[in-house]
Amino acid sequence: MPGPLRVTRSVVIPERELTWRFSHSSGPGGQSVNTADSRVELSLDVARTSALGPVQRARALERLSRRLVDGVRASDRRSQLRNREAALERMAKILAGALAPPPPRRRPTRPSRGSVERRLADKKRRSRTKQLRKSRED
């Protein structure tokens, strides 16, 4: 079994909190596809993990409310070991994204007078072009 899951420098999920499930993969595998449990499902109970502080837990629960319901699946590779590694990478990436601080708020800006004038001039030019295309009988 792999060791703990390092999400960020300060967040490390202990191995005992990760839940693994293995099943038959529908992906590549040739003759051994029906006998090898190469599909991997990795799940984590974010609400109960000891690796997250209260602020991180609240942020992760809010951002991952529907995303980690069934956990993370990996079945692209033929070997269970490679699928485990892929599932760990996906879980770490998802959790790191959920724990990242929110981006800075956007400061509202107004378009410059020149850009407004250019936009209106382009609209008038386009309108004139379309007017010239119409037949005189319209």
PDB file of N, CA, C and O in Angstrom, residues 32-76:
ATOM      1  N   SER A  32      -6.529 -11.058 -19.454  1.00  0.00           N
ATOM      2  CA  SER A  32      -6.637 -11.020 -17.993  1.00  0.00           C
ATOM      3  C   SER A  32      -7.664 -10.011 -17.503  1.00  0.00           C
ATOM      4  O   SER A  32      -7.772  -9.774 -16.314  1.00  0.00           O
ATOM      5  N   VAL A  33      -8.439  -9.432 -18.405  1.00  0.00           N
ATOM      6  CA  VAL A  33      -9.355  -8.376 -18.009  1.00  0.00           C
ATOM      7  C   VAL A  33     -10.455  -8.874 -17.076  1.00  0.00           C
ATOM      8  O   VAL A  33     -10.944  -8.139 -16.241  1.00  0.00           O
ATOM      9  N   ASN A  34     -10.858 -10.145 -17.213  1.00  0.00           N
ATOM     10  CA  ASN A  34     -11.946 -10.650 -16.378  1.00  0.00           C
ATOM     11  C   ASN A  34     -11.471 -11.205 -15.040  1.00  0.00           C
ATOM     12  O   ASN A  34     -12.275 -11.559 -14.205  1.00  0.00           O
ATOM     13  N   THR A  35     -10.195 -11.323 -14.862  1.00  0.00           N
ATOM     14  CA  THR A  35      -9.700 -11.920 -13.623  1.00  0.00           C
ATOM     15  C   THR A  35      -8.981 -10.921 -12.731  1.00  0.00           C
ATOM     16  O   THR A  35      -8.844 -11.145 -11.542  1.00  0.00           O
ATOM     17  N   ALA A  36      -8.510  -9.829 -13.287  1.00  0.00           N
ATOM     18  CA  ALA A  36      -7.727  -8.872 -12.501  1.00  0.00           C
ATOM     19  C   ALA A  36      -8.610  -7.723 -12.021  1.00  0.00           C
ATOM     20  O   ALA A  36      -9.341  -7.141 -12.803  1.00  0.00           O
ATOM     21  N   ASP A  37      -8.534  -7.428 -10.747  1.00  0.00           N
ATOM     22  CA  ASP A  37      -9.259  -6.280 -10.200  1.00  0.00           C
ATOM     23  C   ASP A  37      -8.380  -5.047 -10.348  1.00  0.00           C
ATOM     24  O   ASP A  37      -7.771  -4.564  -9.396  1.00  0.00           O
ATOM     25  N   SER A  38      -8.335  -4.524 -11.569  1.00  0.00           N
ATOM     26  CA  SER A  38      -7.409  -3.427 -11.825  1.00  0.00           C
ATOM     27  C   SER A  38      -8.050  -2.053 -11.675  1.00  0.00           C
ATOM     28  O   SER A  38      -7.339  -1.063 -11.565  1.00  0.00           O
ATOM     29  N   ARG A  39      -9.373  -1.943 -11.677  1.00  0.00           N
ATOM     30  CA  ARG A  39     -10.015  -0.645 -11.448  1.00  0.00           C
ATOM     31  C   ARG A  39      -9.873  -0.289  -9.974  1.00  0.00           C
ATOM     32  O   ARG A  39     -10.071  -1.113  -9.094  1.00  0.00           O
ATOM     33  N   VAL A  40      -9.532   0.973  -9.733  1.00  0.00           N
ATOM     34  CA  VAL A  40      -9.292   1.451  -8.373  1.00  0.00           C
ATOM     35  C   VAL A  40     -10.239   2.595  -8.068  1.00  0.00           C
ATOM     36  O   VAL A  40     -10.427   3.484  -8.889  1.00  0.00           O
ATOM     37  N   GLU A  41     -10.856   2.551  -6.899  1.00  0.00           N
ATOM     38  CA  GLU A  41     -11.665   3.664  -6.409  1.00  0.00           C
ATOM     39  C   GLU A  41     -11.077   4.098  -5.079  1.00  0.00           C
ATOM     40  O   GLU A  41     -10.938   3.300  -4.160  1.00  0.00           O
ATOM     41  N   LEU A  42     -10.737   5.370  -4.994  1.00  0.00           N
ATOM     42  CA  LEU A  42     -10.154   5.931  -3.787  1.00  0.00           C
ATOM     43  C   LEU A  42     -11.116   6.966  -3.246  1.00  0.00           C
ATOM     44  O   LEU A  42     -11.556   7.851  -3.968  1.00  0.00           O
ATOM     45  N   SER A  43     -11.478   6.843  -1.976  1.00  0.00           N
ATOM     46  CA  SER A  43     -12.383   7.822  -1.387  1.00  0.00           C
ATOM     47  C   SER A  43     -11.849   8.299  -0.052  1.00  0.00           C
ATOM     48  O   SER A  43     -11.032   7.644   0.590  1.00  0.00           O
ATOM     49  N   LEU A  44     -12.342   9.469   0.331  1.00  0.00           N
ATOM     50  CA  LEU A  44     -11.918  10.119   1.559  1.00  0.00           C
ATOM     51  C   LEU A  44     -13.122  10.838   2.139  1.00  0.00           C
ATOM     52  O   LEU A  44     -13.838  11.533   1.427  1.00  0.00           O
ATOM     53  N   ASP A  45     -13.346  10.654   3.431  1.00  0.00           N
ATOM     54  CA  ASP A  45     -14.421  11.371   4.115  1.00  0.00           C
ATOM     55  C   ASP A  45     -13.869  12.725   4.552  1.00  0.00           C
ATOM     56  O   ASP A  45     -13.196  12.836   5.576  1.00  0.00           O
ATOM     57  N   VAL A  46     -14.137  13.743   3.754  1.00  0.00           N
ATOM     58  CA  VAL A  46     -13.582  15.076   4.007  1.00  0.00           C
ATOM     59  C   VAL A  46     -14.102  15.640   5.319  1.00  0.00           C
ATOM     60  O   VAL A  46     -13.386  16.330   6.040  1.00  0.00           O
ATOM     61  N   ALA A  47     -15.338  15.331   5.668  1.00  0.00           N
ATOM     62  CA  ALA A  47     -15.926  15.876   6.891  1.00  0.00           C
ATOM     63  C   ALA A  47     -15.263  15.327   8.152  1.00  0.00           C
ATOM     64  O   ALA A  47     -15.287  15.973   9.196  1.00  0.00           O
ATOM     65  N   ARG A  48     -14.657  14.155   8.061  1.00  0.00           N
ATOM     66  CA  ARG A  48     -14.093  13.526   9.264  1.00  0.00           C
ATOM     67  C   ARG A  48     -12.573  13.420   9.270  1.00  0.00           C
ATOM     68  O   ARG A  48     -12.011  12.891  10.222  1.00  0.00           O
ATOM     69  N   THR A  49     -11.922  13.899   8.254  1.00  0.00           N
ATOM     70  CA  THR A  49     -10.475  13.749   8.202  1.00  0.00           C
ATOM     71  C   THR A  49      -9.791  14.623   9.248  1.00  0.00           C
ATOM     72  O   THR A  49     -10.232  15.735   9.544  1.00  0.00           O
ATOM     73  N   SER A  50      -8.721  14.112   9.804  1.00  0.00           N
ATOM     74  CA  SER A  50      -7.976  14.849  10.829  1.00  0.00           C
ATOM     75  C   SER A  50      -6.905  15.744  10.219  1.00  0.00           C
ATOM     76  O   SER A  50      -6.276  16.526  10.926  1.00  0.00           O
ATOM     77  N   ALA A  51      -6.691  15.638   8.920  1.00  0.00           N
ATOM     78  CA  ALA A  51      -5.619  16.383   8.267  1.00  0.00           C
ATOM     79  C   ALA A  51      -5.995  17.830   7.965  1.00  0.00           C
ATOM     80  O   ALA A  51      -5.130  18.631   7.660  1.00  0.00           O
ATOM     81  N   LEU A  52      -7.280  18.160   8.033  1.00  0.00           N
ATOM     82  CA  LEU A  52      -7.730  19.502   7.678  1.00  0.00           C
ATOM     83  C   LEU A  52      -8.167  20.273   8.906  1.00  0.00           C
ATOM     84  O   LEU A  52      -8.804  19.725   9.804  1.00  0.00           O
ATOM     85  N   GLY A  53      -7.848  21.550   8.905  1.00  0.00           N
ATOM     86  CA  GLY A  53      -8.325  22.439   9.954  1.00  0.00           C
ATOM     87  C   GLY A  53      -9.771  22.837   9.679  1.00  0.00           C
ATOM     88  O   GLY A  53     -10.319  22.521   8.618  1.00  0.00           O
ATOM     89  N   PRO A  54     -10.410  23.541  10.603  1.00  0.00           N
ATOM     90  CA  PRO A  54     -11.828  23.883  10.407  1.00  0.00           C
ATOM     91  C   PRO A  54     -12.083  24.748   9.172  1.00  0.00           C
ATOM     92  O   PRO A  54     -13.068  24.541   8.463  1.00  0.00           O
ATOM     93  N   VAL A  55     -11.203  25.703   8.895  1.00  0.00           N
ATOM     94  CA  VAL A  55     -11.402  26.569   7.724  1.00  0.00           C
ATOM     95  C   VAL A  55     -11.208  25.767   6.445  1.00  0.00           C
ATOM     96  O   VAL A  55     -12.014  25.868   5.511  1.00  0.00           O
ATOM     97  N   GLN A  56     -10.156  24.947   6.409  1.00  0.00           N
ATOM     98  CA  GLN A  56      -9.905  24.116   5.231  1.00  0.00           C
ATOM     99  C   GLN A  56     -11.027  23.115   5.018  1.00  0.00           C
ATOM    100  O   GLN A  56     -11.463  22.877   3.889  1.00  0.00           O
ATOM    101  N   ARG A  57     -11.513  22.513   6.107  1.00  0.00           N
ATOM    102  CA  ARG A  57     -12.596  21.537   6.004  1.00  0.00           C
ATOM    103  C   ARG A  57     -13.853  22.186   5.423  1.00  0.00           C
ATOM    104  O   ARG A  57     -14.490  21.651   4.515  1.00  0.00           O
ATOM    105  N   ALA A  58     -14.206  23.370   5.935  1.00  0.00           N
ATOM    106  CA  ALA A  58     -15.403  24.062   5.443  1.00  0.00           C
ATOM    107  C   ALA A  58     -15.252  24.416   3.968  1.00  0.00           C
ATOM    108  O   ALA A  58     -16.183  24.244   3.173  1.00  0.00           O
ATOM    109  N   ARG A  59     -14.071  24.911   3.597  1.00  0.00           N
ATOM    110  CA  ARG A  59     -13.827  25.282   2.197  1.00  0.00           C
ATOM    111  C   ARG A  59     -13.901  24.061   1.296  1.00  0.00           C
ATOM    112  O   ARG A  59     -14.516  24.081   0.238  1.00  0.00           O
ATOM    113  N   ALA A  60     -13.299  22.944   1.729  1.00  0.00           N
ATOM    114  CA  ALA A  60     -13.302  21.725   0.917  1.00  0.00           C
ATOM    115  C   ALA A  60     -14.710  21.152   0.795  1.00  0.00           C
ATOM    116  O   ALA A  60     -15.112  20.723  -0.291  1.00  0.00           O
ATOM    117  N   LEU A  61     -15.461  21.152   1.896  1.00  0.00           N
ATOM    118  CA  LEU A  61     -16.825  20.627   1.829  1.00  0.00           C
ATOM    119  C   LEU A  61     -17.698  21.470   0.913  1.00  0.00           C
ATOM    120  O   LEU A  61     -18.541  20.946   0.174  1.00  0.00           O
ATOM    121  N   GLU A  62     -17.509  22.771   0.950  1.00  0.00           N
ATOM    122  CA  GLU A  62     -18.306  23.655   0.089  1.00  0.00           C
ATOM    123  C   GLU A  62     -17.973  23.431  -1.383  1.00  0.00           C
ATOM    124  O   GLU A  62     -18.863  23.322  -2.219  1.00  0.00           O
ATOM    125  N   ARG A  63     -16.682  23.334  -1.690  1.00  0.00           N
ATOM    126  CA  ARG A  63     -16.266  23.211  -3.087  1.00  0.00           C
ATOM    127  C   ARG A  63     -16.408  21.804  -3.647  1.00  0.00           C
ATOM    128  O   ARG A  63     -16.507  21.626  -4.853  1.00  0.00           O
ATOM    129  N   LEU A  64     -16.398  20.794  -2.776  1.00  0.00           N
ATOM    130  CA  LEU A  64     -16.452  19.404  -3.243  1.00  0.00           C
ATOM    131  C   LEU A  64     -17.766  18.733  -2.895  1.00  0.00           C
ATOM    132  O   LEU A  64     -17.824  17.515  -2.797  1.00  0.00           O
ATOM    133  N   SER A  65     -18.811  19.514  -2.704  1.00  0.00           N
ATOM    134  CA  SER A  65     -20.069  18.941  -2.224  1.00  0.00           C
ATOM    135  C   SER A  65     -20.547  17.777  -3.079  1.00  0.00           C
ATOM    136  O   SER A  65     -20.990  16.769  -2.561  1.00  0.00           O
ATOM    137  N   ARG A  66     -20.447  17.886  -4.391  1.00  0.00           N
ATOM    138  CA  ARG A  66     -20.914  16.815  -5.265  1.00  0.00           C
ATOM    139  C   ARG A  66     -19.777  16.049  -5.922  1.00  0.00           C
ATOM    140  O   ARG A  66     -19.977  14.996  -6.487  1.00  0.00           O
ATOM    141  N   ARG A  67     -18.581  16.565  -5.873  1.00  0.00           N
ATOM    142  CA  ARG A  67     -17.489  16.008  -6.665  1.00  0.00           C
ATOM    143  C   ARG A  67     -16.920  14.707  -6.099  1.00  0.00           C
ATOM    144  O   ARG A  67     -16.574  13.806  -6.847  1.00  0.00           O
ATOM    145  N   LEU A  68     -16.801  14.607  -4.788  1.00  0.00           N
ATOM    146  CA  LEU A  68     -16.185  13.412  -4.199  1.00  0.00           C
ATOM    147  C   LEU A  68     -17.214  12.487  -3.553  1.00  0.00           C
ATOM    148  O   LEU A  68     -16.906  11.804  -2.596  1.00  0.00           O
ATOM    149  N   VAL A  69     -18.415  12.458  -4.096  1.00  0.00           N
ATOM    150  CA  VAL A  69     -19.439  11.593  -3.527  1.00  0.00           C
ATOM    151  C   VAL A  69     -19.027  10.129  -3.642  1.00  0.00           C
ATOM    152  O   VAL A  69     -19.063   9.381  -2.679  1.00  0.00           O
ATOM    153  N   ASP A  70     -18.592   9.731  -4.821  1.00  0.00           N
ATOM    154  CA  ASP A  70     -18.187   8.342  -5.047  1.00  0.00           C
ATOM    155  C   ASP A  70     -16.681   8.152  -4.979  1.00  0.00           C
ATOM    156  O   ASP A  70     -16.190   7.060  -5.205  1.00  0.00           O
ATOM    157  N   GLY A  71     -15.945   9.193  -4.708  1.00  0.00           N
ATOM    158  CA  GLY A  71     -14.495   9.088  -4.659  1.00  0.00           C
ATOM    159  C   GLY A  71     -13.875   9.316  -6.024  1.00  0.00           C
ATOM    160  O   GLY A  71     -14.502   9.820  -6.946  1.00  0.00           O
ATOM    161  N   VAL A  72     -12.637   8.905  -6.158  1.00  0.00           N
ATOM    162  CA  VAL A  72     -11.889   9.085  -7.397  1.00  0.00           C
ATOM    163  C   VAL A  72     -11.656   7.709  -8.001  1.00  0.00           C
ATOM    164  O   VAL A  72     -11.246   6.790  -7.307  1.00  0.00           O
ATOM    165  N   ARG A  73     -11.918   7.593  -9.298  1.00  0.00           N
ATOM    166  CA  ARG A  73     -11.742   6.312  -9.975  1.00  0.00           C
ATOM    167  C   ARG A  73     -10.569   6.388 -10.926  1.00  0.00           C
ATOM    168  O   ARG A  73     -10.307   7.428 -11.509  1.00  0.00           O
ATOM    169  N   ALA A  74      -9.921   5.255 -11.109  1.00  0.00           N
ATOM    170  CA  ALA A  74      -8.852   5.150 -12.100  1.00  0.00           C
ATOM    171  C   ALA A  74      -8.890   3.758 -12.689  1.00  0.00           C
ATOM    172  O   ALA A  74      -8.823   2.772 -11.966  1.00  0.00           O
ATOM    173  N   SER A  75      -9.037   3.695 -14.006  1.00  0.00           N
ATOM    174  CA  SER A  75      -9.026   2.387 -14.667  1.00  0.00           C
ATOM    175  C   SER A  75      -8.362   2.481 -16.039  1.00  0.00           C
ATOM    176  O   SER A  75      -8.608   1.657 -16.896  1.00  0.00           O
ATOM    177  N   ASP A  76      -7.533   3.502 -16.244  1.00  0.00           N
ATOM    178  CA  ASP A  76      -6.925   3.688 -17.562  1.00  0.00           C
ATOM    179  C   ASP A  76      -5.773   2.721 -17.817  1.00  0.00           C
ATOM    180  O   ASP A  76      -5.469   2.408 -18.948  1.00  0.00           O
TER     181      ASP A  76
END
